[in-house]
mmCIF file of C-alpha atoms and ligand atoms in Angstrom:
data_model
loop_
_atom_site.group_PDB
_atom_site.id
_atom_site.type_symbol
_atom_site.label_atom_id
_atom_site.label_comp_id
_atom_site.label_asym_id
_atom_site.label_seq_id
_atom_site.Cartn_x
_atom_site.Cartn_y
_atom_site.Cartn_z
ATOM 1 C CA MET A 297 38.541 11.564 24.167
ATOM 2 C CA PHE A 298 36.350 13.424 21.655
ATOM 3 C CA ARG A 299 32.675 13.105 22.474
ATOM 4 C CA VAL A 300 29.969 13.934 19.954
ATOM 5 C CA MET A 301 28.083 17.014 21.128
ATOM 6 C CA ASN A 302 24.462 17.730 20.278
ATOM 7 C CA ILE A 303 24.060 21.319 19.167
ATOM 8 C CA ALA A 304 21.044 23.614 18.977
ATOM 9 C CA PHE A 305 21.187 26.898 17.031
ATOM 10 C CA LEU A 306 18.561 29.603 17.496
ATOM 11 C CA GLY A 307 18.453 32.681 15.265
ATOM 12 C CA LEU A 308 19.051 32.113 11.565
ATOM 13 C CA GLY A 309 19.416 35.758 10.522
ATOM 14 C CA ALA A 310 21.988 37.318 8.191
ATOM 15 C CA ILE A 311 24.935 36.018 10.214
ATOM 16 C CA GLY A 312 23.308 33.234 12.251
ATOM 17 C CA ARG A 313 22.353 31.260 9.163
ATOM 18 C CA PRO A 314 25.866 30.897 7.681
ATOM 19 C CA MET A 315 27.263 30.188 11.172
ATOM 20 C CA ALA A 316 24.731 27.395 11.682
ATOM 21 C CA ALA A 317 25.582 26.098 8.202
ATOM 22 C CA ARG A 318 29.223 25.722 9.328
ATOM 23 C CA VAL A 319 28.081 23.673 12.344
ATOM 24 C CA ALA A 320 25.958 21.473 10.070
ATOM 25 C CA ALA A 321 28.842 21.063 7.601
ATOM 26 C CA ALA A 322 31.046 19.838 10.474
ATOM 27 C CA LYS A 323 28.582 16.929 10.850
ATOM 28 C CA MET A 324 27.651 17.867 14.392
ATOM 29 C CA PRO A 325 24.087 16.745 15.263
ATOM 30 C CA LEU A 326 22.111 19.973 14.949
ATOM 31 C CA ALA A 327 18.626 21.243 15.806
ATOM 32 C CA VAL A 328 17.577 24.709 14.638
ATOM 33 C CA TRP A 329 14.857 27.152 15.650
ATOM 34 C CA ASN A 330 13.958 30.562 14.239
ATOM 35 C CA ARG A 331 11.116 32.917 15.192
ATOM 36 C CA THR A 332 10.032 33.094 11.545
ATOM 37 C CA ALA A 333 9.622 29.343 11.156
ATOM 38 C CA GLU A 334 10.030 29.208 7.380
ATOM 39 C CA ARG A 335 13.682 30.251 7.693
ATOM 40 C CA ALA A 336 14.399 27.287 9.951
ATOM 41 C CA ALA A 337 12.351 24.973 7.726
ATOM 42 C CA SER A 338 14.319 25.886 4.594
ATOM 43 C CA PHE A 339 17.624 25.602 6.493
ATOM 44 C CA ALA A 340 16.602 22.137 7.713
ATOM 45 C CA ARG A 341 15.657 21.073 4.177
ATOM 46 C CA GLU A 342 19.023 22.232 2.836
ATOM 47 C CA THR A 343 21.274 20.835 5.574
ATOM 48 C CA GLY A 344 19.441 17.900 7.144
ATOM 49 C CA ALA A 345 19.307 19.640 10.534
ATOM 50 C CA ARG A 346 16.274 18.998 12.741
ATOM 51 C CA HIS A 347 13.702 21.816 12.648
ATOM 52 C CA ALA A 348 12.627 22.315 16.263
ATOM 53 C CA ALA A 349 9.101 23.540 16.981
ATOM 54 C CA THR A 350 10.022 25.700 19.980
ATOM 55 C CA PRO A 351 13.150 26.932 21.800
ATOM 56 C CA ALA A 352 12.470 24.279 24.470
ATOM 57 C CA ASP A 353 12.291 21.589 21.793
ATOM 58 C CA ALA A 354 15.576 22.812 20.268
ATOM 59 C CA ALA A 355 17.342 22.724 23.644
ATOM 60 C CA ARG A 356 16.130 19.252 24.568
ATOM 61 C CA ASN A 357 19.153 16.853 24.608
ATOM 62 C CA ALA A 358 21.485 19.643 23.468
ATOM 63 C CA ASP A 359 24.920 19.866 25.071
ATOM 64 C CA VAL A 360 25.528 23.268 23.527
ATOM 65 C CA VAL A 361 22.818 25.800 22.663
ATOM 66 C CA ILE A 362 23.917 28.711 20.471
ATOM 67 C CA THR A 363 21.814 31.868 20.194
ATOM 68 C CA CYS A 364 22.375 34.620 17.622
ATOM 69 C CA LEU A 365 19.544 37.136 17.953
ATOM 70 C CA SER A 366 19.419 40.911 17.548
ATOM 71 C CA THR A 367 19.882 41.894 21.195
ATOM 72 C CA SER A 368 20.579 40.372 24.617
ATOM 73 C CA LYS A 369 17.040 41.300 25.620
ATOM 74 C CA ASP A 370 15.701 39.123 22.795
ATOM 75 C CA VAL A 371 17.773 36.243 24.216
ATOM 76 C CA ALA A 372 16.520 36.875 27.760
ATOM 77 C CA ALA A 373 12.942 36.828 26.454
ATOM 78 C CA LEU A 374 13.506 33.353 25.018
ATOM 79 C CA LEU A 375 14.402 31.762 28.360
ATOM 80 C CA GLY A 376 11.082 31.521 30.229
ATOM 81 C CA GLY A 377 7.683 29.922 29.665
ATOM 82 C CA THR A 378 6.663 26.397 28.732
ATOM 83 C CA ASP A 379 8.182 26.743 25.244
ATOM 84 C CA GLY A 380 11.252 28.644 26.472
ATOM 85 C CA LEU A 381 14.859 27.522 26.504
ATOM 86 C CA MET A 382 14.953 26.773 30.234
ATOM 87 C CA ALA A 383 12.129 24.266 29.847
ATOM 88 C CA GLY A 384 14.384 22.212 27.558
ATOM 89 C CA LEU A 385 17.931 22.855 28.785
ATOM 90 C CA LYS A 386 19.494 20.004 30.756
ATOM 91 C CA ARG A 387 21.910 20.408 33.677
ATOM 92 C CA GLY A 388 25.489 20.609 32.432
ATOM 93 C CA ALA A 389 24.523 22.165 29.108
ATOM 94 C CA VAL A 390 26.138 25.406 27.912
ATOM 95 C CA LEU A 391 24.356 28.401 26.403
ATOM 96 C CA VAL A 392 26.705 30.171 24.003
ATOM 97 C CA ASP A 393 25.274 33.573 23.093
ATOM 98 C CA CYS A 394 26.755 34.830 19.820
ATOM 99 C CA THR A 395 24.494 37.886 19.826
ATOM 100 C CA SER A 396 26.406 41.182 19.995
ATOM 101 C CA GLY A 397 24.893 41.718 23.402
ATOM 102 C CA ASP A 398 25.097 44.033 26.367
ATOM 103 C CA PRO A 399 27.183 42.991 29.380
ATOM 104 C CA ALA A 400 24.555 43.709 32.061
ATOM 105 C CA THR A 401 21.865 41.568 30.420
ATOM 106 C CA SER A 402 24.394 38.794 29.752
ATOM 107 C CA ARG A 403 25.315 38.757 33.450
ATOM 108 C CA ARG A 404 21.615 38.503 34.370
ATOM 109 C CA ILE A 405 21.095 35.618 31.934
ATOM 110 C CA ALA A 406 24.186 33.828 33.297
ATOM 111 C CA ALA A 407 22.904 34.124 36.881
ATOM 112 C CA GLN A 408 19.451 32.856 35.900
ATOM 113 C CA LEU A 409 20.897 29.841 34.079
ATOM 114 C CA ALA A 410 23.381 29.053 36.871
ATOM 115 C CA GLU A 411 20.414 28.380 39.178
ATOM 116 C CA HIS A 412 19.475 25.541 36.810
ATOM 117 C CA GLY A 413 23.004 24.144 36.489
ATOM 118 C CA VAL A 414 23.475 25.576 32.979
ATOM 119 C CA ASP A 415 26.659 27.439 32.043
ATOM 120 C CA PHE A 416 26.678 30.626 29.962
ATOM 121 C CA ILE A 417 29.290 32.383 27.857
ATOM 122 C CA ASP A 418 28.852 35.489 25.739
ATOM 123 C CA ALA A 419 30.592 34.871 22.423
ATOM 124 C CA PRO A 420 29.887 37.641 19.922
ATOM 125 C CA VAL A 421 31.575 37.427 16.550
ATOM 126 C CA SER A 422 33.227 39.715 14.030
ATOM 127 C CA GLY A 423 34.069 39.199 10.380
ATOM 128 C CA GLY A 424 30.739 39.698 8.634
ATOM 129 C CA THR A 425 28.507 37.341 6.723
ATOM 130 C CA ILE A 426 31.333 36.388 4.352
ATOM 131 C CA GLY A 427 33.577 35.511 7.305
ATOM 132 C CA ALA A 428 30.758 33.356 8.661
ATOM 133 C CA GLU A 429 30.432 31.528 5.333
ATOM 134 C CA LYS A 430 34.184 30.909 5.215
ATOM 135 C CA GLY A 431 34.501 30.005 8.907
ATOM 136 C CA THR A 432 36.981 32.818 9.531
ATOM 137 C CA LEU A 433 35.130 34.784 12.212
ATOM 138 C CA THR A 434 36.784 36.209 15.301
ATOM 139 C CA VAL A 435 34.945 35.063 18.441
ATOM 140 C CA MET A 436 35.343 37.096 21.647
ATOM 141 C CA VAL A 437 34.313 35.219 24.750
ATOM 142 C CA GLY A 438 33.258 36.250 28.245
ATOM 143 C CA GLY A 439 32.781 33.646 30.970
ATOM 144 C CA ASP A 440 34.536 30.721 32.621
ATOM 145 C CA ALA A 441 37.659 29.736 30.622
ATOM 146 C CA ALA A 442 37.021 26.040 31.356
ATOM 147 C CA VAL A 443 33.528 26.296 29.854
ATOM 148 C CA LEU A 444 35.027 27.902 26.755
ATOM 149 C CA GLU A 445 37.412 24.954 26.374
ATOM 150 C CA ARG A 446 34.441 22.543 26.472
ATOM 151 C CA VAL A 447 32.717 24.311 23.571
ATOM 152 C CA ARG A 448 35.782 25.468 21.642
ATOM 153 C CA PRO A 449 35.443 22.725 18.948
ATOM 154 C CA VAL A 450 31.950 24.042 18.176
ATOM 155 C CA LEU A 451 33.098 27.680 18.008
ATOM 156 C CA GLN A 452 35.937 26.640 15.711
ATOM 157 C CA THR A 453 33.473 25.472 13.075
ATOM 158 C CA PHE A 454 32.801 29.164 12.306
ATOM 159 C CA GLY A 455 35.605 30.940 14.163
ATOM 160 C CA GLN A 456 39.248 31.124 13.195
ATOM 161 C CA LYS A 457 40.337 33.200 16.187
ATOM 162 C CA VAL A 458 38.611 32.405 19.476
ATOM 163 C CA VAL A 459 39.758 34.612 22.363
ATOM 164 C CA HIS A 460 38.876 34.496 26.055
ATOM 165 C CA CYS A 461 38.395 38.162 27.068
ATOM 166 C CA GLY A 462 37.377 37.855 30.733
ATOM 167 C CA ASP A 463 34.276 37.233 32.855
ATOM 168 C CA VAL A 464 30.709 37.102 31.516
ATOM 169 C CA GLY A 465 30.046 40.337 29.614
ATOM 170 C CA ALA A 466 33.673 40.876 28.579
ATOM 171 C CA GLY A 467 33.047 39.480 25.078
ATOM 172 C CA ASP A 468 30.075 41.818 24.657
ATOM 173 C CA ALA A 469 32.141 44.788 25.852
ATOM 174 C CA VAL A 470 35.009 44.124 23.428
ATOM 175 C CA LYS A 471 32.571 43.603 20.563
ATOM 176 C CA ALA A 472 30.750 46.871 21.297
ATOM 177 C CA VAL A 473 34.006 48.831 21.290
ATOM 178 C CA ASN A 474 35.144 47.142 18.071
ATOM 179 C CA ASN A 475 31.884 48.091 16.394
ATOM 180 C CA ALA A 476 32.066 51.617 17.783
ATOM 181 C CA PHE A 477 35.333 51.942 15.839
ATOM 182 C CA LEU A 478 33.538 50.675 12.734
ATOM 183 C CA ALA A 479 30.768 53.260 13.157
ATOM 184 C CA ILE A 480 33.291 56.061 13.743
ATOM 185 C CA HIS A 481 35.305 55.000 10.681
ATOM 186 C CA VAL A 482 32.208 54.954 8.451
ATOM 187 C CA MET A 483 31.221 58.491 9.505
ATOM 188 C CA ALA A 484 34.754 59.930 9.456
ATOM 189 C CA THR A 485 35.594 58.387 6.075
ATOM 190 C CA ALA A 486 32.341 59.720 4.612
ATOM 191 C CA GLU A 487 33.035 63.234 5.928
ATOM 192 C CA GLY A 488 36.617 63.287 4.660
ATOM 193 C CA LEU A 489 35.818 61.878 1.234
ATOM 194 C CA ALA A 490 32.799 64.174 0.765
ATOM 195 C CA ALA A 491 35.117 67.131 1.352
ATOM 196 C CA LEU A 492 37.732 65.741 -1.059
ATOM 197 C CA VAL A 493 35.155 65.100 -3.790
ATOM 198 C CA LYS A 494 33.848 68.666 -3.438
ATOM 199 C CA ALA A 495 37.456 69.873 -3.672
ATOM 200 C CA GLY A 496 37.750 68.061 -7.026
ATOM 201 C CA VAL A 497 39.627 64.889 -6.036
ATOM 202 C CA GLU A 498 38.460 61.548 -7.467
ATOM 203 C CA PRO A 499 37.374 59.371 -4.498
ATOM 204 C CA ALA A 500 39.103 56.308 -5.984
ATOM 205 C CA VAL A 501 42.359 58.265 -6.167
ATOM 206 C CA ALA A 502 41.957 59.524 -2.609
ATOM 207 C CA LEU A 503 41.291 55.975 -1.337
ATOM 208 C CA ASP A 504 44.281 54.641 -3.296
ATOM 209 C CA VAL A 505 46.504 57.063 -1.405
ATOM 210 C CA ILE A 506 44.837 56.688 2.004
ATOM 211 C CA ASN A 507 44.905 52.902 1.781
ATOM 212 C CA ALA A 508 48.698 53.056 1.392
ATOM 213 C CA SER A 509 48.920 55.565 4.258
ATOM 214 C CA SER A 510 48.348 55.892 7.989
ATOM 215 C CA GLY A 511 44.661 56.863 7.831
ATOM 216 C CA ARG A 512 43.518 53.537 6.385
ATOM 217 C CA SER A 513 40.980 51.215 7.996
ATOM 218 C CA ASN A 514 38.835 48.254 7.009
ATOM 219 C CA THR A 515 36.233 50.861 6.121
ATOM 220 C CA SER A 516 38.543 52.682 3.681
ATOM 221 C CA MET A 517 40.173 49.508 2.364
ATOM 222 C CA ASN A 518 37.076 47.392 1.819
ATOM 223 C CA LEU A 519 33.722 49.003 2.558
ATOM 224 C CA PHE A 520 34.147 52.211 0.536
ATOM 225 C CA PRO A 521 35.755 50.692 -2.602
ATOM 226 C CA GLU A 522 33.339 47.743 -2.708
ATOM 227 C CA ARG A 523 30.099 49.297 -1.537
ATOM 228 C CA VAL A 524 30.105 53.108 -1.711
ATOM 229 C CA LEU A 525 32.029 53.903 -4.901
ATOM 230 C CA THR A 526 30.090 51.138 -6.686
ATOM 231 C CA ARG A 527 26.778 52.434 -5.171
ATOM 232 C CA THR A 528 25.794 48.818 -4.436
ATOM 233 C CA PHE A 529 25.283 49.117 -0.644
ATOM 234 C CA PRO A 530 24.593 45.373 -0.168
ATOM 235 C CA LYS A 531 22.538 44.482 2.897
ATOM 236 C CA THR A 532 24.833 42.412 5.124
ATOM 237 C CA PHE A 533 24.658 44.098 8.546
ATOM 238 C CA ARG A 534 21.745 46.274 9.534
ATOM 239 C CA LEU A 535 22.458 49.870 10.527
ATOM 240 C CA ALA A 536 19.975 49.385 13.396
ATOM 241 C CA LEU A 537 22.279 46.714 14.857
ATOM 242 C CA LEU A 538 25.359 48.937 14.582
ATOM 243 C CA GLU A 539 23.394 51.732 16.305
ATOM 244 C CA LYS A 540 22.669 49.220 19.089
ATOM 245 C CA ASP A 541 26.382 48.319 19.332
ATOM 246 C CA ILE A 542 27.741 51.854 19.552
ATOM 247 C CA GLY A 543 25.031 52.603 22.111
ATOM 248 C CA ILE A 544 26.381 49.738 24.248
ATOM 249 C CA ALA A 545 29.935 51.109 23.882
ATOM 250 C CA ALA A 546 28.811 54.638 24.819
ATOM 251 C CA GLU A 547 27.031 53.248 27.892
ATOM 252 C CA LEU A 548 30.151 51.272 28.851
ATOM 253 C CA ALA A 549 32.241 54.460 28.706
ATOM 254 C CA ARG A 550 29.673 56.309 30.845
ATOM 255 C CA GLN A 551 29.573 53.509 33.428
ATOM 256 C CA GLN A 552 33.367 53.457 33.641
ATOM 257 C CA ARG A 553 33.427 57.275 33.884
ATOM 258 C CA VAL A 554 35.623 57.583 30.802
ATOM 259 C CA PRO A 555 35.080 60.888 28.979
ATOM 260 C CA ALA A 556 34.306 59.695 25.448
ATOM 261 C CA PRO A 557 32.898 62.571 23.384
ATOM 262 C CA ILE A 558 33.673 60.890 20.044
ATOM 263 C CA LEU A 559 31.840 57.715 21.059
ATOM 264 C CA GLN A 560 28.835 59.599 22.431
ATOM 265 C CA LEU A 561 28.583 61.869 19.383
ATOM 266 C CA THR A 562 28.823 58.981 16.916
ATOM 267 C CA ALA A 563 26.217 57.052 18.922
ATOM 268 C CA ASP A 564 23.898 60.052 18.534
ATOM 269 C CA LEU A 565 24.685 60.311 14.803
ATOM 270 C CA PHE A 566 23.791 56.657 14.329
ATOM 271 C CA ARG A 567 20.554 57.173 16.265
ATOM 272 C CA VAL A 568 19.706 59.934 13.754
ATOM 273 C CA ALA A 569 20.744 57.689 10.847
ATOM 274 C CA ARG A 570 18.553 54.844 12.138
ATOM 275 C CA GLY A 571 15.597 57.232 12.362
ATOM 276 C CA GLU A 572 16.219 58.597 8.875
ATOM 277 C CA LEU A 573 17.107 55.392 7.035
ATOM 278 C CA GLY A 574 14.962 52.844 8.889
ATOM 279 C CA GLU A 575 15.293 49.339 10.308
ATOM 280 C CA THR A 576 16.305 47.520 7.130
ATOM 281 C CA ALA A 577 19.063 49.873 5.883
ATOM 282 C CA ASP A 578 22.621 48.509 5.811
ATOM 283 C CA HIS A 579 25.187 50.101 8.131
ATOM 284 C CA VAL A 580 27.233 51.532 5.236
ATOM 285 C CA GLU A 581 24.169 53.499 4.105
ATOM 286 C CA ALA A 582 24.954 55.944 6.950
ATOM 287 C CA VAL A 583 27.268 57.451 4.323
ATOM 288 C CA LYS A 584 24.156 58.655 2.455
ATOM 289 C CA LEU A 585 23.333 60.949 5.362
ATOM 290 C CA VAL A 586 26.703 62.698 5.128
ATOM 291 C CA GLU A 587 26.299 62.886 1.338
ATOM 292 C CA ALA A 588 22.891 64.547 1.738
ATOM 293 C CA TRP A 589 24.266 67.062 4.235
ATOM 294 C CA ALA A 590 27.222 67.815 1.947
ATOM 295 C CA GLY A 591 25.197 67.830 -1.269
ATOM 296 C CA VAL A 592 27.644 65.484 -2.981
ATOM 297 C CA GLU A 593 27.873 61.804 -3.910
ATOM 298 C CA ILE A 594 31.073 59.877 -3.112
ATOM 299 C CA ALA A 595 31.345 58.175 -6.473
HETATM 300 P P1 NDP B 886 19.244 39.824 11.480
HETATM 301 O O1 NDP B 886 18.422 41.020 11.724
HETATM 302 O O2 NDP B 886 19.551 39.404 10.101
HETATM 303 O O3 NDP B 886 18.578 38.549 12.216
HETATM 304 C C1 NDP B 886 18.143 38.626 13.553
HETATM 305 C C2 NDP B 886 17.783 37.236 14.027
HETATM 306 O O4 NDP B 886 17.280 37.331 15.369
HETATM 307 C C3 NDP B 886 16.659 36.600 13.200
HETATM 308 O O5 NDP B 886 16.817 35.192 13.222
HETATM 309 C C4 NDP B 886 15.406 37.026 14.001
HETATM 310 O O6 NDP B 886 14.298 36.194 13.774
HETATM 311 C C5 NDP B 886 15.928 36.855 15.405
HETATM 312 N N1 NDP B 886 15.195 37.617 16.409
HETATM 313 C C6 NDP B 886 15.206 38.966 16.572
HETATM 314 N N2 NDP B 886 14.430 39.306 17.619
HETATM 315 C C7 NDP B 886 13.939 38.152 18.128
HETATM 316 C C8 NDP B 886 13.071 37.849 19.209
HETATM 317 N N3 NDP B 886 12.568 38.811 20.001
HETATM 318 N N4 NDP B 886 12.767 36.550 19.442
HETATM 319 C C9 NDP B 886 13.265 35.577 18.650
HETATM 320 N N5 NDP B 886 14.090 35.798 17.604
HETATM 321 C C10 NDP B 886 14.415 37.076 17.351
HETATM 322 O O7 NDP B 886 20.570 40.037 12.342
HETATM 323 P P2 NDP B 886 22.031 39.410 12.108
HETATM 324 O O8 NDP B 886 21.933 37.960 11.854
HETATM 325 O O9 NDP B 886 22.784 40.270 11.168
HETATM 326 O O10 NDP B 886 22.670 39.689 13.559
HETATM 327 C C11 NDP B 886 22.463 38.830 14.674
HETATM 328 C C12 NDP B 886 23.426 39.298 15.772
HETATM 329 O O11 NDP B 886 24.772 39.185 15.295
HETATM 330 C C13 NDP B 886 23.223 40.774 16.159
HETATM 331 O O12 NDP B 886 23.441 40.954 17.541
HETATM 332 C C14 NDP B 886 24.293 41.491 15.331
HETATM 333 O O13 NDP B 886 24.653 42.718 15.930
HETATM 334 C C15 NDP B 886 25.406 40.456 15.320
HETATM 335 N N6 NDP B 886 26.363 40.532 14.200
HETATM 336 C C16 NDP B 886 25.960 40.646 12.879
HETATM 337 C C17 NDP B 886 26.898 40.704 11.857
HETATM 338 C C18 NDP B 886 26.526 40.815 10.402
HETATM 339 O O14 NDP B 886 27.434 41.013 9.563
HETATM 340 N N7 NDP B 886 25.252 40.696 10.010
HETATM 341 C C19 NDP B 886 28.341 40.670 12.151
HETATM 342 C C20 NDP B 886 28.655 40.451 13.540
HETATM 343 C C21 NDP B 886 27.695 40.424 14.516
HETATM 344 P P3 NDP B 886 13.332 36.443 12.485
HETATM 345 O O15 NDP B 886 13.973 35.679 11.358
HETATM 346 O O16 NDP B 886 12.026 35.888 12.907
HETATM 347 O O17 NDP B 886 13.287 37.931 12.249
#
């Protein structure tokens, strides 16, 4: 029988906010908390969700607590203390971490929560802020499959494809590798198109061909036509977060003793890009670095 579940959502950033809005739109009882309180206050005003004063207050009475912060370490830092999540979480509750996290920290969080009778799954998402708004995200889950089944109706409010990937940390690992591909595609597409533009080929013509050919990717099909050629570079996913993700993937390869020179090099390139372009730049703005090196604009 379907039982109403009380939900708490912590972290109303670029992707967390539209995900939480999907939960609210599904009429699930919802409490929200955000470090910058005004963001949670305005969300509560718009949706009717309860604005919790602290993480502990958000978790109180919640069956499912969802976190969507920048890093796993940010989530770990929210657990302890009198205002922390563990002070509010009840036995039998589930913490669903939708942060694109790192497997080792997720395993530590899961062990810490298990001592208090709280289950944990890592459940990072892919599909961008527009996918979150539409409820078409892909959710990759690490943890106990039975726990996933308990929370699946909640994940389905924002996720169209929800996949169990393995034990705790497996969702994080798959997400990091997916985003490593994104980072590699952004750099490689920028390099190739910069060369073509300098050789006198219109970038729109080149993309028209490539997008009907074997070199195409989401980056060539969507990101470049919509964001680079138009010079709009909308801020939807911070470059700093993609640098974090490819760093996690590079570390995974090192730990598994997989020679991965392309991953390691692109991780280093994104570290340079983060230093050059700063914490608020969008991930697609990495293209500007290649353009500066090449002395050409892909437009
Ligand atoms: P944003 O930078 O927009 O938001 C980050 C959120 O985390 C904010 O709510 C911020 O609070 C909060 N936060 C950060 N550090 C802390 C901390 N130490 N304590 C408490 N709260 C903290 O990031 P996104 O929403 O874009 O991304 C969130 C996660 O989702 C990341 O792991 C990212 O990699 C992943 N992701 C993002 C996608 C996207 O398209 N944007 C797509 C898929 C995954 P405050 O408001 O106070 O700053």
